[in-house]
Amino acid sequence: VEDSFYYTDVGVFFGEKHDAPGTEYSDPYFGGKGPSRNSCIGCGGCMVGCHYNAKNSLDKNYLYLAEHNGVQLLPETRVVDVSPLGTSGDGDEGYRVKTVNSFAFFSKKPKFYTARSVIFSASSLGTQSLLFDLKDKGSLPNISSDIGNRVRTNSESILGVRYPGTDEDLSKGIAIGSGIHIDKNTHIEAVRYPDGSNLLSGLFTVMTGGRPGVVRILYWLKAIIKLLCTQPISGLRSLLPWRFSRETVIFLVMQTIEGHINMRWKRRWYWPFSKSLNSEGKPIPTFIPEANDFTGKVARATGGIGLSSLSEIAFNVPTTAHCMGGCAMSDSPETGVIDAKNRVFNYKNLYIIDGSMLSANLGVNPSLTITALAERAMSFIPNKVHQIKT
Ligand SMILES: Cc1cc2nc3c(=O)[nH]c(=O)nc-3n(C[C@H](O)[C@H](O)[C@H](O)COP(=O)(O)OP(=O)(O)OC[C@H]3O[C@@H](n4cnc5c(N)ncnc54)[C@H](O)[C@@H]3O)c2cc1C
Ligand code: SF4
């Protein structure tokens, strides 16, 4: 499938070819209205936060520009309640918003705001938790009962290949640099973590096939014994954390195949004191045979040791960085939570604009789609007209 190989398009500033990595440039993007930027030094840390002013994170673009246009940002502030003002109950007269200090354990210092409009933008799981809670406690009782349905994960699986003792430093470069499509439904990207992120090795173990569930644990034990018998030294090193990020290529496997879970707001048997999100329905697959096959081939062809995700084997729990849906965009409250302009059904001046709005399995990393839909949603909201009183 070499024809499907591609280098990723990324939200990173690389500067001019002739300049050294890390060179500072005055606002390369917004004609002088944005912040200065430094070119990428290829440290591999993009996924855990860029310390070098090279990644196009929101504080360098949307939030930066908004703040300079007069928006007030309130960091470390958690929204815990939103309820309609007035008697109509549909938000026609605006909303009362209650916040607390996110990081305070005891003195949470509640604050109250009133707003004409409210946009929920707390991510798929964050918005679902908040809206489930507000529906449950009666602040926003008319949120569609479709909330929580069809939460998707790109049907993701995370594998890898480790090269114990290699002299090459695989932690250098941008975090996700290339990918291929191994078939029409399955797409794999090569991922790295920055030097020193070795505790992440705890997420991985020897690559294991077999059926998901208890039987897979037996396959896993067999795979460990086989590895330690056939390659005792490098096999043991592949299971230890030291030098993990320098020696490992992670494979992020994503599938476009239809699959979802449904979220419900319930008390868990082991924590009956409060409600939380619980998943229901057919689980997302924890074993993608094509992904194991690919990883095995890479390991054999390049002299490495294949890795699987530990939670997939030991607990039959898939891993994802791409949780989407739960407040789907739809044409009626029977099948979704918001309309095609991101307006919450049954309320006025209430919007949801984040990953929870997605109503399909994208099969690719979702940030760009979320951004595009957010810009589209904003395009339906007229600019505020500043009226000058004379
Ligand atoms: C490790 C990792 C790597 C990823 N890599 C990529 C990638 O390479 N490419 C890609 O496209 N996608 C990637 N993703 C996915 C991408 O980051 C998410 O899909 C995207 O950020 C979701 O956007 P969002 O606006 O829905 O939510 P978020 O970006 O998560 O923003 C939600 C915000 O709301 C805040 N919040 C939550 N609850 C409340 C509350 N009650 N009150 C106030 N604030 C609240 C949160 O603190 C957060 O700041 C990655 C995700 C992870 C975890
Ligand atoms: S590799 Fe990623 S984290 Fe490192 S400097 Fe470049 S953009 Fe920033």
PDB file of C-alpha atoms in Angstrom, residues 29-241:
ATOM      1  CA  TYR A  29      -0.140  34.223  10.371  1.00  0.00           C
ATOM      2  CA  PHE A  30      -2.364  37.220  11.112  1.00  0.00           C
ATOM      3  CA  GLY A  31      -0.735  40.234   9.495  1.00  0.00           C
ATOM      4  CA  GLY A  32       0.687  41.539  12.764  1.00  0.00           C
ATOM      5  CA  LYS A  33      -2.405  41.007  14.911  1.00  0.00           C
ATOM      6  CA  GLY A  34      -1.229  37.666  16.288  1.00  0.00           C
ATOM      7  CA  PRO A  35       1.628  36.696  18.611  1.00  0.00           C
ATOM      8  CA  SER A  36       5.227  36.071  17.580  1.00  0.00           C
ATOM      9  CA  ARG A  37       6.101  32.413  16.961  1.00  0.00           C
ATOM     10  CA  ASN A  38       9.165  30.192  17.064  1.00  0.00           C
ATOM     11  CA  SER A  39       9.883  27.535  14.460  1.00  0.00           C
ATOM     12  CA  CYS A  40       9.485  23.906  15.509  1.00  0.00           C
ATOM     13  CA  ILE A  41      12.517  22.181  17.023  1.00  0.00           C
ATOM     14  CA  GLY A  42      11.127  18.665  16.440  1.00  0.00           C
ATOM     15  CA  CYS A  43      11.078  17.625  20.094  1.00  0.00           C
ATOM     16  CA  GLY A  44       8.147  15.212  19.599  1.00  0.00           C
ATOM     17  CA  GLY A  45       6.071  16.749  22.384  1.00  0.00           C
ATOM     18  CA  CYS A  46       3.128  18.062  20.321  1.00  0.00           C
ATOM     19  CA  MET A  47       0.599  15.712  21.900  1.00  0.00           C
ATOM     20  CA  VAL A  48       1.455  16.609  25.454  1.00  0.00           C
ATOM     21  CA  GLY A  49       1.787  20.368  24.840  1.00  0.00           C
ATOM     22  CA  CYS A  50       4.360  22.424  22.934  1.00  0.00           C
ATOM     23  CA  HIS A  51       6.801  24.249  25.213  1.00  0.00           C
ATOM     24  CA  TYR A  52       8.483  25.964  22.261  1.00  0.00           C
ATOM     25  CA  ASN A  53       5.820  28.315  20.889  1.00  0.00           C
ATOM     26  CA  ALA A  54       5.583  26.374  17.594  1.00  0.00           C
ATOM     27  CA  LYS A  55       2.262  24.545  17.745  1.00  0.00           C
ATOM     28  CA  ASN A  56      -0.911  26.319  16.625  1.00  0.00           C
ATOM     29  CA  SER A  57      -2.803  25.870  19.867  1.00  0.00           C
ATOM     30  CA  LEU A  58      -5.916  27.944  20.611  1.00  0.00           C
ATOM     31  CA  ASP A  59      -4.077  30.353  22.910  1.00  0.00           C
ATOM     32  CA  LYS A  60      -1.993  31.393  19.868  1.00  0.00           C
ATOM     33  CA  ASN A  61      -4.896  31.995  17.497  1.00  0.00           C
ATOM     34  CA  TYR A  62      -8.621  32.036  18.361  1.00  0.00           C
ATOM     35  CA  LEU A  63      -8.291  32.795  22.076  1.00  0.00           C
ATOM     36  CA  TYR A  64      -5.416  35.232  21.563  1.00  0.00           C
ATOM     37  CA  LEU A  65      -7.317  37.223  18.935  1.00  0.00           C
ATOM     38  CA  ALA A  66     -10.575  37.086  20.909  1.00  0.00           C
ATOM     39  CA  GLU A  67      -8.890  38.395  24.033  1.00  0.00           C
ATOM     40  CA  HIS A  68      -7.342  41.241  22.054  1.00  0.00           C
ATOM     41  CA  ASN A  69     -10.821  42.037  20.724  1.00  0.00           C
ATOM     42  CA  GLY A  70     -12.131  42.476  24.263  1.00  0.00           C
ATOM     43  CA  VAL A  71     -13.220  38.950  25.233  1.00  0.00           C
ATOM     44  CA  GLN A  72     -12.587  38.179  28.873  1.00  0.00           C
ATOM     45  CA  LEU A  73     -11.223  34.670  29.474  1.00  0.00           C
ATOM     46  CA  LEU A  74     -11.747  33.131  32.908  1.00  0.00           C
ATOM     47  CA  PRO A  75      -9.175  30.372  33.457  1.00  0.00           C
ATOM     48  CA  GLU A  76      -9.556  27.676  36.131  1.00  0.00           C
ATOM     49  CA  THR A  77     -13.303  28.187  36.044  1.00  0.00           C
ATOM     50  CA  ARG A  78     -15.727  25.283  35.879  1.00  0.00           C
ATOM     51  CA  VAL A  79     -19.352  25.734  34.843  1.00  0.00           C
ATOM     52  CA  VAL A  80     -21.649  23.748  37.139  1.00  0.00           C
ATOM     53  CA  ASP A  81     -25.077  25.170  36.342  1.00  0.00           C
ATOM     54  CA  VAL A  82     -26.906  26.920  33.513  1.00  0.00           C
ATOM     55  CA  SER A  83     -30.593  27.764  33.933  1.00  0.00           C
ATOM     56  CA  PRO A  84     -32.991  29.974  31.947  1.00  0.00           C
ATOM     57  CA  LEU A  85     -33.875  33.412  33.317  1.00  0.00           C
ATOM     58  CA  GLY A  86     -37.501  34.590  33.458  1.00  0.00           C
ATOM     59  CA  THR A  87     -40.668  32.561  33.468  1.00  0.00           C
ATOM     60  CA  SER A  88     -40.818  31.090  29.972  1.00  0.00           C
ATOM     61  CA  GLY A  89     -38.121  28.500  30.781  1.00  0.00           C
ATOM     62  CA  ASP A  90     -36.875  28.407  27.192  1.00  0.00           C
ATOM     63  CA  GLY A  91     -34.009  30.875  27.512  1.00  0.00           C
ATOM     64  CA  ASP A  92     -35.830  33.648  25.700  1.00  0.00           C
ATOM     65  CA  GLU A  93     -34.691  36.078  28.410  1.00  0.00           C
ATOM     66  CA  GLY A  94     -31.164  34.660  28.714  1.00  0.00           C
ATOM     67  CA  TYR A  95     -29.452  32.420  31.232  1.00  0.00           C
ATOM     68  CA  ARG A  96     -27.909  32.383  34.695  1.00  0.00           C
ATOM     69  CA  VAL A  97     -24.548  30.608  34.769  1.00  0.00           C
ATOM     70  CA  LYS A  98     -22.932  29.307  37.949  1.00  0.00           C
ATOM     71  CA  THR A  99     -19.192  28.628  38.058  1.00  0.00           C
ATOM     72  CA  VAL A 100     -16.745  27.339  40.649  1.00  0.00           C
ATOM     73  CA  ASN A 101     -12.961  27.383  40.925  1.00  0.00           C
ATOM     74  CA  SER A 102     -11.785  24.232  39.077  1.00  0.00           C
ATOM     75  CA  PHE A 103      -8.817  23.525  41.288  1.00  0.00           C
ATOM     76  CA  ALA A 104     -10.089  24.418  44.751  1.00  0.00           C
ATOM     77  CA  PHE A 105     -10.849  21.420  46.973  1.00  0.00           C
ATOM     78  CA  PHE A 106     -12.699  23.242  49.732  1.00  0.00           C
ATOM     79  CA  SER A 107     -13.387  26.930  49.073  1.00  0.00           C
ATOM     80  CA  LYS A 108     -14.784  26.638  45.547  1.00  0.00           C
ATOM     81  CA  LYS A 109     -16.036  30.267  45.538  1.00  0.00           C
ATOM     82  CA  PRO A 110     -19.183  30.023  43.376  1.00  0.00           C
ATOM     83  CA  LYS A 111     -19.758  32.933  41.004  1.00  0.00           C
ATOM     84  CA  PHE A 112     -22.856  33.817  39.024  1.00  0.00           C
ATOM     85  CA  TYR A 113     -23.161  35.434  35.613  1.00  0.00           C
ATOM     86  CA  THR A 114     -26.071  36.321  33.411  1.00  0.00           C
ATOM     87  CA  ALA A 115     -25.835  35.885  29.666  1.00  0.00           C
ATOM     88  CA  ARG A 116     -28.089  36.413  26.702  1.00  0.00           C
ATOM     89  CA  SER A 117     -26.621  33.332  24.976  1.00  0.00           C
ATOM     90  CA  VAL A 118     -24.598  30.358  26.181  1.00  0.00           C
ATOM     91  CA  ILE A 119     -22.360  28.082  24.103  1.00  0.00           C
ATOM     92  CA  PHE A 120     -21.423  24.695  25.551  1.00  0.00           C
ATOM     93  CA  SER A 121     -17.918  23.805  24.402  1.00  0.00           C
ATOM     94  CA  ALA A 122     -16.650  21.390  27.027  1.00  0.00           C
ATOM     95  CA  SER A 123     -15.718  18.477  24.665  1.00  0.00           C
ATOM     96  CA  SER A 124     -17.765  15.381  23.954  1.00  0.00           C
ATOM     97  CA  LEU A 125     -17.582  13.926  27.447  1.00  0.00           C
ATOM     98  CA  GLY A 126     -17.531  17.297  29.255  1.00  0.00           C
ATOM     99  CA  THR A 127     -20.640  18.658  27.540  1.00  0.00           C
ATOM    100  CA  GLN A 128     -22.492  15.376  27.926  1.00  0.00           C
ATOM    101  CA  SER A 129     -21.717  15.221  31.666  1.00  0.00           C
ATOM    102  CA  LEU A 130     -22.801  18.809  32.211  1.00  0.00           C
ATOM    103  CA  LEU A 131     -26.005  18.563  30.165  1.00  0.00           C
ATOM    104  CA  PHE A 132     -26.996  15.188  31.624  1.00  0.00           C
ATOM    105  CA  ASP A 133     -26.564  16.723  35.082  1.00  0.00           C
ATOM    106  CA  LEU A 134     -28.535  19.882  34.199  1.00  0.00           C
ATOM    107  CA  LYS A 135     -31.353  17.833  32.666  1.00  0.00           C
ATOM    108  CA  ASP A 136     -31.385  15.520  35.666  1.00  0.00           C
ATOM    109  CA  LYS A 137     -31.505  18.266  38.301  1.00  0.00           C
ATOM    110  CA  GLY A 138     -34.098  20.313  36.409  1.00  0.00           C
ATOM    111  CA  SER A 139     -32.013  23.298  35.282  1.00  0.00           C
ATOM    112  CA  LEU A 140     -32.461  22.410  31.594  1.00  0.00           C
ATOM    113  CA  PRO A 141     -35.146  19.685  31.714  1.00  0.00           C
ATOM    114  CA  ASN A 142     -36.056  19.898  28.032  1.00  0.00           C
ATOM    115  CA  ILE A 143     -32.670  18.862  26.636  1.00  0.00           C
ATOM    116  CA  SER A 144     -33.422  16.142  24.090  1.00  0.00           C
ATOM    117  CA  SER A 145     -33.553  12.617  25.476  1.00  0.00           C
ATOM    118  CA  ASP A 146     -31.237  11.665  22.618  1.00  0.00           C
ATOM    119  CA  ILE A 147     -28.318  12.995  24.675  1.00  0.00           C
ATOM    120  CA  GLY A 148     -25.592  10.386  25.166  1.00  0.00           C
ATOM    121  CA  ASN A 149     -26.557   8.368  22.114  1.00  0.00           C
ATOM    122  CA  ARG A 150     -24.042   7.360  19.451  1.00  0.00           C
ATOM    123  CA  VAL A 151     -20.732   8.256  21.093  1.00  0.00           C
ATOM    124  CA  ARG A 152     -17.909   7.273  18.767  1.00  0.00           C
ATOM    125  CA  THR A 153     -14.175   6.787  19.031  1.00  0.00           C
ATOM    126  CA  ASN A 154     -12.904   6.380  15.444  1.00  0.00           C
ATOM    127  CA  SER A 155     -12.802   2.644  16.373  1.00  0.00           C
ATOM    128  CA  GLU A 156      -9.269   3.260  17.487  1.00  0.00           C
ATOM    129  CA  SER A 157      -6.544   0.859  18.518  1.00  0.00           C
ATOM    130  CA  ILE A 158      -3.039   1.721  19.654  1.00  0.00           C
ATOM    131  CA  LEU A 159      -0.107  -0.574  18.925  1.00  0.00           C
ATOM    132  CA  GLY A 160       3.603  -0.035  18.431  1.00  0.00           C
ATOM    133  CA  VAL A 161       7.029  -1.405  17.631  1.00  0.00           C
ATOM    134  CA  ARG A 162       9.977  -1.040  20.002  1.00  0.00           C
ATOM    135  CA  TYR A 163      13.633  -1.301  19.060  1.00  0.00           C
ATOM    136  CA  PRO A 164      15.468  -2.042  22.325  1.00  0.00           C
ATOM    137  CA  GLY A 165      19.013  -0.681  22.317  1.00  0.00           C
ATOM    138  CA  THR A 166      18.709   1.225  19.016  1.00  0.00           C
ATOM    139  CA  ASP A 167      21.083   4.162  18.516  1.00  0.00           C
ATOM    140  CA  GLU A 168      18.480   6.100  16.562  1.00  0.00           C
ATOM    141  CA  ASP A 169      16.460   8.535  18.657  1.00  0.00           C
ATOM    142  CA  LEU A 170      12.879   7.918  17.515  1.00  0.00           C
ATOM    143  CA  SER A 171      11.509  10.592  19.829  1.00  0.00           C
ATOM    144  CA  LYS A 172      12.680  13.400  17.514  1.00  0.00           C
ATOM    145  CA  GLY A 173      10.324  15.018  14.989  1.00  0.00           C
ATOM    146  CA  ILE A 174       6.702  16.129  15.201  1.00  0.00           C
ATOM    147  CA  ALA A 175       4.387  13.838  17.171  1.00  0.00           C
ATOM    148  CA  ILE A 176       2.400  12.498  14.201  1.00  0.00           C
ATOM    149  CA  GLY A 177       4.406  12.734  11.000  1.00  0.00           C
ATOM    150  CA  SER A 178       3.051  10.212   8.498  1.00  0.00           C
ATOM    151  CA  GLY A 179       0.383   7.650   7.763  1.00  0.00           C
ATOM    152  CA  ILE A 180      -0.936   5.021   5.387  1.00  0.00           C
ATOM    153  CA  HIS A 181      -4.263   3.413   4.520  1.00  0.00           C
ATOM    154  CA  ILE A 182      -3.900  -0.349   4.836  1.00  0.00           C
ATOM    155  CA  ASP A 183      -7.396  -0.955   3.445  1.00  0.00           C
ATOM    156  CA  LYS A 184     -10.469   1.102   2.619  1.00  0.00           C
ATOM    157  CA  ASN A 185     -11.583   1.222   6.272  1.00  0.00           C
ATOM    158  CA  THR A 186      -8.309   1.279   8.171  1.00  0.00           C
ATOM    159  CA  HIS A 187      -5.852   4.094   8.439  1.00  0.00           C
ATOM    160  CA  ILE A 188      -2.654   4.078  10.526  1.00  0.00           C
ATOM    161  CA  GLU A 189      -0.501   6.994  11.673  1.00  0.00           C
ATOM    162  CA  ALA A 190       3.025   6.810  13.074  1.00  0.00           C
ATOM    163  CA  VAL A 191       3.231   8.554  16.436  1.00  0.00           C
ATOM    164  CA  ARG A 192       6.044   9.434  18.817  1.00  0.00           C
ATOM    165  CA  TYR A 193       6.338  10.751  22.358  1.00  0.00           C
ATOM    166  CA  PRO A 194       9.063  13.184  23.473  1.00  0.00           C
ATOM    167  CA  ASP A 195      12.266  12.029  25.095  1.00  0.00           C
ATOM    168  CA  GLY A 196      11.662  11.184  28.734  1.00  0.00           C
ATOM    169  CA  SER A 197       7.980  10.242  28.406  1.00  0.00           C
ATOM    170  CA  ASN A 198       8.907   6.727  29.439  1.00  0.00           C
ATOM    171  CA  LEU A 199       6.120   6.103  31.930  1.00  0.00           C
ATOM    172  CA  LEU A 200       3.852   5.794  28.879  1.00  0.00           C
ATOM    173  CA  SER A 201       5.426   2.379  28.407  1.00  0.00           C
ATOM    174  CA  GLY A 202       3.001   1.281  31.140  1.00  0.00           C
ATOM    175  CA  LEU A 203       0.226   1.541  28.529  1.00  0.00           C
ATOM    176  CA  PHE A 204       1.857  -1.124  26.351  1.00  0.00           C
ATOM    177  CA  THR A 205       2.786  -4.788  26.503  1.00  0.00           C
ATOM    178  CA  VAL A 206       3.876  -7.572  24.144  1.00  0.00           C
ATOM    179  CA  MET A 207       1.773  -7.702  20.993  1.00  0.00           C
ATOM    180  CA  THR A 208      -0.988 -10.248  21.437  1.00  0.00           C
ATOM    181  CA  GLY A 209      -3.530 -11.695  18.995  1.00  0.00           C
ATOM    182  CA  GLY A 210      -6.477 -13.926  19.756  1.00  0.00           C
ATOM    183  CA  ARG A 211     -10.077 -13.200  20.625  1.00  0.00           C
ATOM    184  CA  PRO A 212     -10.986 -10.265  22.888  1.00  0.00           C
ATOM    185  CA  GLY A 213     -11.925 -11.206  26.451  1.00  0.00           C
ATOM    186  CA  VAL A 214     -10.515 -13.606  29.033  1.00  0.00           C
ATOM    187  CA  VAL A 215      -9.012 -15.936  26.419  1.00  0.00           C
ATOM    188  CA  ARG A 216      -6.824 -13.100  25.198  1.00  0.00           C
ATOM    189  CA  ILE A 217      -5.095 -12.971  28.592  1.00  0.00           C
ATOM    190  CA  LEU A 218      -3.938 -16.568  27.993  1.00  0.00           C
ATOM    191  CA  TYR A 219      -2.654 -15.580  24.552  1.00  0.00           C
ATOM    192  CA  TRP A 220      -0.888 -12.665  26.222  1.00  0.00           C
ATOM    193  CA  LEU A 221       0.884 -14.896  28.780  1.00  0.00           C
ATOM    194  CA  LYS A 222       1.900 -17.200  25.929  1.00  0.00           C
ATOM    195  CA  ALA A 223       3.260 -14.221  23.937  1.00  0.00           C
ATOM    196  CA  ILE A 224       5.313 -12.998  26.916  1.00  0.00           C
ATOM    197  CA  ILE A 225       6.803 -16.464  27.556  1.00  0.00           C
ATOM    198  CA  LYS A 226       7.604 -16.903  23.863  1.00  0.00           C
ATOM    199  CA  LEU A 227       9.254 -13.478  23.671  1.00  0.00           C
ATOM    200  CA  LEU A 228      11.381 -14.015  26.783  1.00  0.00           C
ATOM    201  CA  CYS A 229      12.464 -17.476  25.599  1.00  0.00           C
ATOM    202  CA  THR A 230      13.328 -16.447  22.033  1.00  0.00           C
ATOM    203  CA  GLN A 231      14.765 -12.944  22.689  1.00  0.00           C
ATOM    204  CA  PRO A 232      15.521 -12.865  26.429  1.00  0.00           C
ATOM    205  CA  ILE A 233      17.519  -9.627  26.586  1.00  0.00           C
ATOM    206  CA  SER A 234      15.766  -7.423  24.033  1.00  0.00           C
ATOM    207  CA  GLY A 235      12.412  -8.966  25.035  1.00  0.00           C
ATOM    208  CA  LEU A 236      12.950  -7.951  28.661  1.00  0.00           C
ATOM    209  CA  ARG A 237      14.156  -4.482  27.634  1.00  0.00           C
ATOM    210  CA  SER A 238      11.029  -4.031  25.508  1.00  0.00           C
ATOM    211  CA  LEU A 239       8.912  -4.410  28.648  1.00  0.00           C
ATOM    212  CA  LEU A 240      10.863  -1.914  30.780  1.00  0.00           C
ATOM    213  CA  PRO A 241      10.224   1.849  30.807  1.00  0.00           C
TER     214      PRO A 241
END
